[in-house]
Amino acid sequence: MALHQFGVSLETYLMTNPTLKGVIVSAVVLHQDHILLIQRAATDGFPDLWETPGGGVDLGDETLSHALARELLEETGLVFNHVVALLDQLEFEGASGEGRYRKLTFLVSVESTHSPEEEHPQVRLNSTEHQDFMWVSKDHLRIGVCGGREIKFAYPGQLETLCAAFGADTKTPTGMETQSAINGT
């Protein structure tokens, strides 16, 4: 599947996928053999469960990849660089039965935002949506614990998708938009 199809607006994507009501994007950030997980706020839906950054594509988003960059920045403060690979596509019925949605999960590269004394890029959570974060290794995922915290996922199939991310080729960018293209520079 060609990734250029995600460089389109939500309206265009939905026109070519008429059975869908909406699209959700999710970013798997892999850095030094660790994946970023964020914990949903106790006061939000799916309280205290773990997920990767992401959210709904809005009509105001220029493209699906812009939505991915926006959600990543809003939820973690991390700056999207490029998409490495599409890891998963999942379709599901909306909560109130209003239609089908597609969740697209991408392996992404982010700009390096850490100092020499930090092992991973610096994460700044949006506290209204998320209360904690952790960088997990493949072994952490396998045993379901990291730093004494149990990893319980917000969505079915997320463990399999994250394990697949460890096997993805992280050296070859896909040609999808970079942050400079998103900023118009």
PDB file of C-alpha atoms in Angstrom:
ATOM      1  CA  MET A   1       0.000   0.000   0.000  1.00  0.00           C
ATOM      2  CA  ALA A   2       1.386   3.390  -1.022  1.00  0.00           C
ATOM      3  CA  LEU A   3       1.670   5.882   1.806  1.00  0.00           C
ATOM      4  CA  HIS A   4       1.085   8.914  -0.422  1.00  0.00           C
ATOM      5  CA  GLN A   5      -2.648   8.212  -0.106  1.00  0.00           C
ATOM      6  CA  PHE A   6      -2.462   9.617   3.440  1.00  0.00           C
ATOM      7  CA  GLY A   7      -1.160  12.983   2.223  1.00  0.00           C
ATOM      8  CA  VAL A   8      -4.735  14.037   1.387  1.00  0.00           C
ATOM      9  CA  SER A   9      -7.439  15.933   3.242  1.00  0.00           C
ATOM     10  CA  LEU A  10     -10.005  14.129   5.375  1.00  0.00           C
ATOM     11  CA  GLU A  11     -12.712  15.088   2.893  1.00  0.00           C
ATOM     12  CA  THR A  12     -10.779  13.538  -0.025  1.00  0.00           C
ATOM     13  CA  TYR A  13      -9.926  10.414   1.999  1.00  0.00           C
ATOM     14  CA  LEU A  14     -13.564   9.918   2.994  1.00  0.00           C
ATOM     15  CA  MET A  15     -14.722  10.403  -0.618  1.00  0.00           C
ATOM     16  CA  THR A  16     -12.454   7.532  -1.662  1.00  0.00           C
ATOM     17  CA  ASN A  17     -13.599   5.475   1.351  1.00  0.00           C
ATOM     18  CA  PRO A  18     -17.373   6.142   1.390  1.00  0.00           C
ATOM     19  CA  THR A  19     -18.169   3.541   4.059  1.00  0.00           C
ATOM     20  CA  LEU A  20     -16.213   5.548   6.671  1.00  0.00           C
ATOM     21  CA  LYS A  21     -17.582   8.209   8.999  1.00  0.00           C
ATOM     22  CA  GLY A  22     -14.154   9.338  10.259  1.00  0.00           C
ATOM     23  CA  VAL A  23     -10.451   8.636  10.642  1.00  0.00           C
ATOM     24  CA  ILE A  24      -8.201   8.401  13.693  1.00  0.00           C
ATOM     25  CA  VAL A  25      -4.420   8.567  13.426  1.00  0.00           C
ATOM     26  CA  SER A  26      -1.888   7.194  15.890  1.00  0.00           C
ATOM     27  CA  ALA A  27       1.885   7.738  16.109  1.00  0.00           C
ATOM     28  CA  VAL A  28       4.278   5.052  17.288  1.00  0.00           C
ATOM     29  CA  VAL A  29       7.489   6.826  18.286  1.00  0.00           C
ATOM     30  CA  LEU A  30      10.427   4.409  18.352  1.00  0.00           C
ATOM     31  CA  HIS A  31      13.669   5.776  19.816  1.00  0.00           C
ATOM     32  CA  GLN A  32      16.726   3.720  20.745  1.00  0.00           C
ATOM     33  CA  ASP A  33      14.747   0.459  20.860  1.00  0.00           C
ATOM     34  CA  HIS A  34      12.007   1.963  23.063  1.00  0.00           C
ATOM     35  CA  ILE A  35       8.449   3.005  22.163  1.00  0.00           C
ATOM     36  CA  LEU A  36       6.661   5.933  23.772  1.00  0.00           C
ATOM     37  CA  LEU A  37       3.446   5.056  25.597  1.00  0.00           C
ATOM     38  CA  ILE A  38       1.172   7.640  27.221  1.00  0.00           C
ATOM     39  CA  GLN A  39      -1.351   6.929  29.953  1.00  0.00           C
ATOM     40  CA  ARG A  40      -4.870   8.290  29.572  1.00  0.00           C
ATOM     41  CA  ALA A  41      -6.031  10.634  32.333  1.00  0.00           C
ATOM     42  CA  ALA A  42      -8.150   9.145  35.123  1.00  0.00           C
ATOM     43  CA  THR A  43     -10.896  11.646  34.219  1.00  0.00           C
ATOM     44  CA  ASP A  44     -10.981  10.806  30.473  1.00  0.00           C
ATOM     45  CA  GLY A  45     -12.400   7.883  28.496  1.00  0.00           C
ATOM     46  CA  PHE A  46     -10.464   4.622  28.940  1.00  0.00           C
ATOM     47  CA  PRO A  47      -9.033   5.963  32.243  1.00  0.00           C
ATOM     48  CA  ASP A  48      -5.509   4.949  33.300  1.00  0.00           C
ATOM     49  CA  LEU A  49      -4.941   2.787  30.196  1.00  0.00           C
ATOM     50  CA  TRP A  50      -1.896   3.088  27.925  1.00  0.00           C
ATOM     51  CA  GLU A  51      -1.811   4.079  24.265  1.00  0.00           C
ATOM     52  CA  THR A  52       0.307   5.799  21.637  1.00  0.00           C
ATOM     53  CA  PRO A  53      -0.258   9.493  20.819  1.00  0.00           C
ATOM     54  CA  GLY A  54      -3.015  10.255  18.347  1.00  0.00           C
ATOM     55  CA  GLY A  55      -6.591  11.259  17.784  1.00  0.00           C
ATOM     56  CA  GLY A  56      -9.263  12.181  15.297  1.00  0.00           C
ATOM     57  CA  VAL A  57      -8.548  13.815  11.959  1.00  0.00           C
ATOM     58  CA  ASP A  58     -10.443  17.119  11.749  1.00  0.00           C
ATOM     59  CA  LEU A  59     -11.866  18.760   8.621  1.00  0.00           C
ATOM     60  CA  GLY A  60      -9.505  21.670   9.347  1.00  0.00           C
ATOM     61  CA  ASP A  61      -6.420  19.450   9.033  1.00  0.00           C
ATOM     62  CA  GLU A  62      -4.739  20.005   5.677  1.00  0.00           C
ATOM     63  CA  THR A  63      -3.928  16.272   5.333  1.00  0.00           C
ATOM     64  CA  LEU A  64      -4.061  13.098   7.404  1.00  0.00           C
ATOM     65  CA  SER A  65      -0.317  13.433   8.018  1.00  0.00           C
ATOM     66  CA  HIS A  66      -0.871  17.004   9.270  1.00  0.00           C
ATOM     67  CA  ALA A  67      -3.414  15.599  11.729  1.00  0.00           C
ATOM     68  CA  LEU A  68      -0.812  13.056  12.853  1.00  0.00           C
ATOM     69  CA  ALA A  69       1.745  15.831  13.433  1.00  0.00           C
ATOM     70  CA  ARG A  70      -0.841  18.014  15.220  1.00  0.00           C
ATOM     71  CA  GLU A  71      -1.979  15.236  17.560  1.00  0.00           C
ATOM     72  CA  LEU A  72       1.609  14.218  18.359  1.00  0.00           C
ATOM     73  CA  LEU A  73       2.541  17.814  19.206  1.00  0.00           C
ATOM     74  CA  GLU A  74      -0.647  18.490  21.231  1.00  0.00           C
ATOM     75  CA  GLU A  75      -0.370  15.326  23.300  1.00  0.00           C
ATOM     76  CA  THR A  76       3.403  15.019  23.814  1.00  0.00           C
ATOM     77  CA  GLY A  77       5.143  18.194  22.679  1.00  0.00           C
ATOM     78  CA  LEU A  78       7.139  16.094  20.195  1.00  0.00           C
ATOM     79  CA  VAL A  79       7.699  17.429  16.688  1.00  0.00           C
ATOM     80  CA  PHE A  80       6.866  15.071  13.815  1.00  0.00           C
ATOM     81  CA  ASN A  81       9.662  14.562  11.283  1.00  0.00           C
ATOM     82  CA  HIS A  82       8.384  11.906   8.871  1.00  0.00           C
ATOM     83  CA  VAL A  83       6.382   8.698   8.579  1.00  0.00           C
ATOM     84  CA  VAL A  84       8.516   5.580   8.445  1.00  0.00           C
ATOM     85  CA  ALA A  85       5.765   3.007   7.837  1.00  0.00           C
ATOM     86  CA  LEU A  86       2.076   2.257   8.134  1.00  0.00           C
ATOM     87  CA  LEU A  87       1.868  -0.346  10.901  1.00  0.00           C
ATOM     88  CA  ASP A  88      -1.852  -1.055  11.144  1.00  0.00           C
ATOM     89  CA  GLN A  89      -5.322  -0.197   9.841  1.00  0.00           C
ATOM     90  CA  LEU A  90      -8.269  -1.071  12.016  1.00  0.00           C
ATOM     91  CA  GLU A  91     -11.938  -0.432  11.277  1.00  0.00           C
ATOM     92  CA  PHE A  92     -14.574  -0.318  13.984  1.00  0.00           C
ATOM     93  CA  GLU A  93     -18.124   0.827  14.601  1.00  0.00           C
ATOM     94  CA  GLY A  94     -18.458   4.174  16.392  1.00  0.00           C
ATOM     95  CA  ALA A  95     -19.508   4.096  20.047  1.00  0.00           C
ATOM     96  CA  SER A  96     -23.073   5.257  19.398  1.00  0.00           C
ATOM     97  CA  GLY A  97     -23.451   3.315  16.158  1.00  0.00           C
ATOM     98  CA  GLU A  98     -23.150   6.428  13.988  1.00  0.00           C
ATOM     99  CA  GLY A  99     -20.851   4.764  11.452  1.00  0.00           C
ATOM    100  CA  ARG A 100     -17.532   3.082  10.784  1.00  0.00           C
ATOM    101  CA  TYR A 101     -14.180   4.609  11.639  1.00  0.00           C
ATOM    102  CA  ARG A 102     -10.675   3.694  10.542  1.00  0.00           C
ATOM    103  CA  LYS A 103      -7.690   3.937  12.877  1.00  0.00           C
ATOM    104  CA  LEU A 104      -4.368   4.293  11.065  1.00  0.00           C
ATOM    105  CA  THR A 105      -1.247   3.608  13.112  1.00  0.00           C
ATOM    106  CA  PHE A 106       2.048   4.923  11.756  1.00  0.00           C
ATOM    107  CA  LEU A 107       5.642   4.435  12.843  1.00  0.00           C
ATOM    108  CA  VAL A 108       7.063   7.971  12.908  1.00  0.00           C
ATOM    109  CA  SER A 109      10.329   9.769  13.346  1.00  0.00           C
ATOM    110  CA  VAL A 110      10.472  12.850  15.574  1.00  0.00           C
ATOM    111  CA  GLU A 111      12.932  15.699  15.835  1.00  0.00           C
ATOM    112  CA  SER A 112      15.615  15.058  18.430  1.00  0.00           C
ATOM    113  CA  THR A 113      14.618  17.142  21.447  1.00  0.00           C
ATOM    114  CA  HIS A 114      16.722  15.752  24.236  1.00  0.00           C
ATOM    115  CA  SER A 115      19.848  16.885  25.988  1.00  0.00           C
ATOM    116  CA  PRO A 116      22.914  14.631  26.294  1.00  0.00           C
ATOM    117  CA  GLU A 117      21.919  13.595  29.830  1.00  0.00           C
ATOM    118  CA  GLU A 118      18.467  12.422  28.653  1.00  0.00           C
ATOM    119  CA  GLU A 119      18.105   9.050  26.958  1.00  0.00           C
ATOM    120  CA  HIS A 120      14.951   9.878  24.946  1.00  0.00           C
ATOM    121  CA  PRO A 121      13.233  12.953  23.493  1.00  0.00           C
ATOM    122  CA  GLN A 122      11.617  15.180  26.118  1.00  0.00           C
ATOM    123  CA  VAL A 123       7.866  14.573  26.458  1.00  0.00           C
ATOM    124  CA  ARG A 124       5.455  17.284  27.638  1.00  0.00           C
ATOM    125  CA  LEU A 125       2.011  15.819  28.239  1.00  0.00           C
ATOM    126  CA  ASN A 126      -1.306  17.571  27.805  1.00  0.00           C
ATOM    127  CA  SER A 127      -2.578  16.897  31.348  1.00  0.00           C
ATOM    128  CA  THR A 128      -6.260  17.104  30.378  1.00  0.00           C
ATOM    129  CA  GLU A 129      -5.826  13.960  28.275  1.00  0.00           C
ATOM    130  CA  HIS A 130      -2.828  12.089  29.684  1.00  0.00           C
ATOM    131  CA  GLN A 131      -1.274  11.694  33.115  1.00  0.00           C
ATOM    132  CA  ASP A 132       1.950   9.762  32.574  1.00  0.00           C
ATOM    133  CA  PHE A 133       4.328   8.431  29.933  1.00  0.00           C
ATOM    134  CA  MET A 134       7.023   5.805  29.652  1.00  0.00           C
ATOM    135  CA  TRP A 135       9.503   4.543  27.084  1.00  0.00           C
ATOM    136  CA  VAL A 136       9.094   0.758  26.825  1.00  0.00           C
ATOM    137  CA  SER A 137      11.346  -1.884  25.311  1.00  0.00           C
ATOM    138  CA  LYS A 138      10.166  -4.989  23.496  1.00  0.00           C
ATOM    139  CA  ASP A 139      10.863  -6.953  26.696  1.00  0.00           C
ATOM    140  CA  HIS A 140       8.652  -4.561  28.698  1.00  0.00           C
ATOM    141  CA  LEU A 141       5.843  -5.174  26.221  1.00  0.00           C
ATOM    142  CA  ARG A 142       6.368  -8.925  26.374  1.00  0.00           C
ATOM    143  CA  ILE A 143       6.120  -9.058  30.182  1.00  0.00           C
ATOM    144  CA  GLY A 144       3.517  -6.281  30.424  1.00  0.00           C
ATOM    145  CA  VAL A 145       5.392  -4.223  33.039  1.00  0.00           C
ATOM    146  CA  CYS A 146       7.735  -1.227  32.871  1.00  0.00           C
ATOM    147  CA  GLY A 147       9.214   0.580  35.856  1.00  0.00           C
ATOM    148  CA  GLY A 148       6.872  -1.292  38.184  1.00  0.00           C
ATOM    149  CA  ARG A 149       3.804  -0.114  36.214  1.00  0.00           C
ATOM    150  CA  GLU A 150       1.483  -2.619  34.552  1.00  0.00           C
ATOM    151  CA  ILE A 151       0.886  -1.982  30.859  1.00  0.00           C
ATOM    152  CA  LYS A 152      -2.833  -2.275  30.132  1.00  0.00           C
ATOM    153  CA  PHE A 153      -3.765  -1.006  26.688  1.00  0.00           C
ATOM    154  CA  ALA A 154      -6.732   1.160  25.783  1.00  0.00           C
ATOM    155  CA  TYR A 155      -7.352  -0.683  22.510  1.00  0.00           C
ATOM    156  CA  PRO A 156      -7.415  -4.321  21.407  1.00  0.00           C
ATOM    157  CA  GLY A 157      -4.572  -5.371  19.133  1.00  0.00           C
ATOM    158  CA  GLN A 158      -2.281  -2.577  20.291  1.00  0.00           C
ATOM    159  CA  LEU A 159       0.323  -4.983  21.700  1.00  0.00           C
ATOM    160  CA  GLU A 160       0.668  -6.777  18.358  1.00  0.00           C
ATOM    161  CA  THR A 161       0.987  -3.477  16.477  1.00  0.00           C
ATOM    162  CA  LEU A 162       3.700  -2.234  18.834  1.00  0.00           C
ATOM    163  CA  CYS A 163       5.641  -5.478  18.594  1.00  0.00           C
ATOM    164  CA  ALA A 164       5.497  -5.134  14.792  1.00  0.00           C
ATOM    165  CA  ALA A 165       7.011  -1.658  15.124  1.00  0.00           C
ATOM    166  CA  PHE A 166      10.197  -3.165  16.541  1.00  0.00           C
ATOM    167  CA  GLY A 167      10.602  -5.156  13.318  1.00  0.00           C
ATOM    168  CA  ALA A 168       9.935  -2.215  10.957  1.00  0.00           C
ATOM    169  CA  ASP A 169      12.706  -0.742   8.840  1.00  0.00           C
ATOM    170  CA  THR A 170      13.399   2.544  10.622  1.00  0.00           C
ATOM    171  CA  LYS A 171      16.112   3.694   8.222  1.00  0.00           C
ATOM    172  CA  THR A 172      14.012   4.411   5.120  1.00  0.00           C
ATOM    173  CA  PRO A 173      11.616   7.351   5.204  1.00  0.00           C
ATOM    174  CA  THR A 174       8.479   7.031   3.083  1.00  0.00           C
ATOM    175  CA  GLY A 175       8.537  10.429   1.495  1.00  0.00           C
ATOM    176  CA  MET A 176       5.490  11.623   3.416  1.00  0.00           C
ATOM    177  CA  GLU A 177       5.539  15.229   4.524  1.00  0.00           C
ATOM    178  CA  THR A 178       8.173  16.410   6.940  1.00  0.00           C
ATOM    179  CA  GLN A 179       7.578  18.994   9.649  1.00  0.00           C
ATOM    180  CA  SER A 180       9.028  21.702   7.405  1.00  0.00           C
ATOM    181  CA  ALA A 181       6.424  20.872   4.754  1.00  0.00           C
ATOM    182  CA  ILE A 182       3.731  21.016   7.405  1.00  0.00           C
ATOM    183  CA  ASN A 183       4.916  24.444   8.527  1.00  0.00           C
ATOM    184  CA  GLY A 184       5.130  25.590   4.909  1.00  0.00           C
ATOM    185  CA  THR A 185       8.894  26.187   5.033  1.00  0.00           C
TER     186      THR A 185
END
